[in-house]
């Protein structure tokens, strides 16, 4: 009898407290294709949730001149209210530089911290700042959620290798 009462109490408590439990406000399962302007770059990014507040991140950008900036790492994310998330990433970059006289390749760390906020039903603003090796990085812009699966981005970024750029992107949530 006591065991049955305990189970019923646990189920009732779950129903009472579930409105106070909050999940992430944004999807962290996506793949993205992007283009940067000034200098011209093409890139892609993939993110996959590992658990409720942690995700895997991988991204590559290039000018297609035997150069690249490839990064992999982990990120954290969590809600800071009904309409906002905070997130961050720890990444390891493999950067291949090419200039007129030589080519060099090296590994570089990055740490960043950012936020995402819903402005309207389909419009989100986001920003993040951080350090890539010894350079500061930033990413700021607007996401338009045309459907649950398709998100369009426009904004500015400096990921530490190619300098400040304007960029556009198409993100596919899964």
CSV table of C-alpha atoms in Angstrom, one decimal:
chain,number,residue,atom,x,y,z
A,1,UNK,CA,0.0,0.0,0.0
A,2,UNK,CA,2.8,2.4,0.9
A,3,UNK,CA,4.7,1.6,-2.2
A,4,UNK,CA,1.6,2.3,-4.4
A,5,UNK,CA,1.0,5.5,-2.6
A,6,UNK,CA,4.6,6.6,-3.2
A,7,UNK,CA,4.3,5.9,-6.9
A,8,UNK,CA,1.0,7.9,-7.1
A,9,UNK,CA,2.6,10.8,-5.2
A,10,UNK,CA,5.6,10.8,-7.5
A,11,UNK,CA,3.4,10.9,-10.6
A,12,UNK,CA,1.3,13.7,-9.1
A,13,UNK,CA,4.4,15.7,-8.2
A,14,UNK,CA,5.7,15.3,-11.8
A,15,UNK,CA,2.4,16.7,-13.2
A,16,UNK,CA,2.4,19.6,-10.7
A,17,UNK,CA,6.1,20.6,-11.3
A,18,UNK,CA,6.3,20.0,-15.1
A,19,UNK,CA,5.2,23.5,-16.0
A,20,UNK,CA,8.2,24.9,-14.1
A,21,UNK,CA,10.7,22.7,-16.0
A,22,UNK,CA,12.0,24.5,-19.1
A,23,UNK,CA,13.7,23.1,-22.1
A,24,UNK,CA,15.9,24.9,-24.6
A,25,UNK,CA,14.2,27.7,-26.5
A,26,UNK,CA,16.2,27.0,-29.7
A,27,UNK,CA,17.2,23.9,-31.7
A,28,UNK,CA,20.9,22.9,-31.5
A,29,UNK,CA,20.4,20.0,-34.0
A,30,UNK,CA,21.2,21.6,-37.4
A,31,UNK,CA,23.4,21.8,-40.4
A,32,UNK,CA,24.2,25.1,-42.1
A,33,UNK,CA,25.6,26.4,-45.4
A,34,UNK,CA,27.0,29.9,-45.4
A,35,UNK,CA,28.8,32.5,-47.5
A,36,UNK,CA,30.9,35.4,-46.3
A,37,UNK,CA,31.6,38.6,-48.2
A,38,UNK,CA,34.8,40.7,-47.8
A,39,UNK,CA,36.7,38.4,-48.2
A,40,UNK,CA,34.6,35.8,-50.1
A,41,UNK,CA,34.3,32.5,-48.2
A,42,UNK,CA,32.1,29.5,-48.3
A,43,UNK,CA,31.5,27.4,-45.2
A,44,UNK,CA,29.4,24.9,-43.4
A,45,UNK,CA,28.5,24.0,-39.8
A,46,UNK,CA,26.9,21.0,-38.1
A,47,UNK,CA,25.6,20.8,-34.5
A,48,UNK,CA,24.1,17.8,-32.7
A,49,UNK,CA,22.8,17.6,-29.2
A,50,UNK,CA,24.7,15.2,-27.0
A,51,UNK,CA,22.4,15.7,-24.0
A,52,UNK,CA,19.9,18.3,-23.0
A,53,UNK,CA,22.4,21.1,-22.4
A,54,UNK,CA,25.4,20.0,-24.4
A,55,UNK,CA,26.1,19.7,-28.1
A,56,UNK,CA,28.8,18.8,-30.6
A,57,UNK,CA,29.9,21.4,-33.1
A,58,UNK,CA,31.9,21.0,-36.3
A,59,UNK,CA,32.5,23.7,-38.9
A,60,UNK,CA,34.7,24.5,-42.0
A,61,UNK,CA,35.2,27.7,-43.9
A,62,UNK,CA,37.5,28.3,-46.9
A,63,UNK,CA,38.3,30.8,-49.7
A,64,UNK,CA,39.1,27.8,-52.0
A,65,UNK,CA,42.7,28.9,-52.3
A,66,UNK,CA,44.2,25.8,-50.7
A,67,UNK,CA,43.2,27.3,-47.3
A,68,UNK,CA,40.7,26.3,-44.6
A,69,UNK,CA,39.6,26.9,-41.1
A,70,UNK,CA,38.1,23.7,-39.7
A,71,UNK,CA,37.0,23.4,-36.1
A,72,UNK,CA,35.4,20.8,-33.9
A,73,UNK,CA,34.4,20.9,-30.3
A,74,UNK,CA,31.6,20.9,-27.7
A,75,UNK,CA,29.2,23.5,-26.7
A,76,UNK,CA,26.8,24.1,-23.8
A,77,UNK,CA,23.4,25.7,-23.9
A,78,UNK,CA,20.5,26.5,-21.6
A,79,UNK,CA,17.5,28.7,-21.2
A,80,UNK,CA,17.7,32.0,-19.3
A,81,UNK,CA,14.0,32.7,-19.5
A,82,UNK,CA,11.1,31.9,-21.7
A,83,UNK,CA,12.5,33.6,-24.8
A,84,UNK,CA,16.3,33.5,-24.5
A,85,UNK,CA,19.2,31.0,-24.4
A,86,UNK,CA,22.8,31.4,-23.4
A,87,UNK,CA,25.4,29.2,-25.1
A,88,UNK,CA,29.1,28.7,-25.4
A,89,UNK,CA,31.6,26.6,-27.3
A,90,UNK,CA,35.1,25.2,-26.8
A,91,UNK,CA,36.6,24.5,-30.2
A,92,UNK,CA,39.9,23.2,-31.6
A,93,UNK,CA,40.7,24.7,-35.0
A,94,UNK,CA,43.0,23.4,-37.7
A,95,UNK,CA,43.9,26.4,-39.8
A,96,UNK,CA,45.8,26.2,-43.1
A,97,UNK,CA,47.1,29.6,-44.2
A,98,UNK,CA,48.3,30.3,-47.7
A,99,UNK,CA,50.2,33.5,-48.7
A,100,UNK,CA,52.2,34.4,-51.8
A,101,UNK,CA,55.4,32.8,-50.5
A,102,UNK,CA,54.5,29.8,-48.3
A,103,UNK,CA,51.8,27.8,-46.6
A,104,UNK,CA,51.5,27.0,-42.9
A,105,UNK,CA,49.2,24.8,-40.9
A,106,UNK,CA,48.5,24.9,-37.2
A,107,UNK,CA,46.0,24.0,-34.4
A,108,UNK,CA,44.4,26.9,-32.5
A,109,UNK,CA,41.9,26.9,-29.5
A,110,UNK,CA,38.7,29.0,-29.3
A,111,UNK,CA,36.3,29.8,-26.5
A,112,UNK,CA,33.2,31.8,-27.1
A,113,UNK,CA,30.0,32.8,-25.2
A,114,UNK,CA,26.8,34.1,-26.7
A,115,UNK,CA,23.1,34.5,-26.5
A,116,UNK,CA,19.9,34.0,-28.6
A,117,UNK,CA,16.7,35.9,-28.1
A,118,UNK,CA,13.3,35.6,-29.8
A,119,UNK,CA,12.1,39.1,-30.9
A,120,UNK,CA,8.9,37.9,-32.6
A,121,UNK,CA,7.3,34.6,-33.5
A,122,UNK,CA,9.8,33.8,-36.4
A,123,UNK,CA,12.6,36.4,-35.7
A,124,UNK,CA,15.6,35.7,-33.5
A,125,UNK,CA,18.6,37.9,-32.8
A,126,UNK,CA,21.9,36.3,-31.7
A,127,UNK,CA,25.4,37.3,-30.8
A,128,UNK,CA,28.5,35.7,-29.4
A,129,UNK,CA,32.0,36.9,-28.5
A,130,UNK,CA,35.1,35.0,-27.7
A,131,UNK,CA,38.8,34.3,-28.3
A,132,UNK,CA,40.3,32.3,-31.1
A,133,UNK,CA,44.0,31.8,-30.3
A,134,UNK,CA,45.0,35.4,-29.4
A,135,UNK,CA,42.4,37.1,-31.6
A,136,UNK,CA,38.9,38.3,-30.6
A,137,UNK,CA,36.0,36.8,-32.5
A,138,UNK,CA,32.3,37.9,-32.8
A,139,UNK,CA,29.2,36.8,-34.5
A,140,UNK,CA,26.0,38.9,-34.6
A,141,UNK,CA,22.9,38.8,-36.7
A,142,UNK,CA,19.3,37.9,-37.3
A,143,UNK,CA,17.7,34.5,-37.9
A,144,UNK,CA,14.4,34.3,-39.8
A,145,UNK,CA,12.7,31.0,-39.1
A,146,UNK,CA,10.6,30.5,-42.3
A,147,UNK,CA,9.6,27.0,-41.2
A,148,UNK,CA,10.5,24.7,-38.3
A,149,UNK,CA,13.2,23.2,-40.5
A,150,UNK,CA,14.5,26.2,-42.5
A,151,UNK,CA,16.3,29.2,-40.9
A,152,UNK,CA,17.8,32.1,-42.9
A,153,UNK,CA,20.6,34.2,-41.4
A,154,UNK,CA,22.1,37.6,-42.2
A,155,UNK,CA,24.7,39.3,-40.1
A,156,UNK,CA,28.3,40.1,-39.4
A,157,UNK,CA,31.1,37.8,-38.2
A,158,UNK,CA,34.8,37.6,-37.5
A,159,UNK,CA,35.8,34.0,-36.8
A,160,UNK,CA,39.5,35.0,-36.3
A,161,UNK,CA,41.0,33.8,-39.6
A,162,UNK,CA,39.4,35.7,-42.5
A,163,UNK,CA,38.7,39.0,-40.6
A,164,UNK,CA,35.4,40.8,-40.4
A,165,UNK,CA,32.7,39.7,-42.9
A,166,UNK,CA,29.1,40.1,-43.8
A,167,UNK,CA,27.5,36.7,-44.2
A,168,UNK,CA,24.3,34.9,-45.1
A,169,UNK,CA,23.4,31.4,-44.3
A,170,UNK,CA,20.7,28.7,-44.6
A,171,UNK,CA,20.3,26.4,-41.6
A,172,UNK,CA,18.4,23.2,-41.7
A,173,UNK,CA,17.1,22.0,-38.3
A,174,UNK,CA,16.6,18.2,-37.9
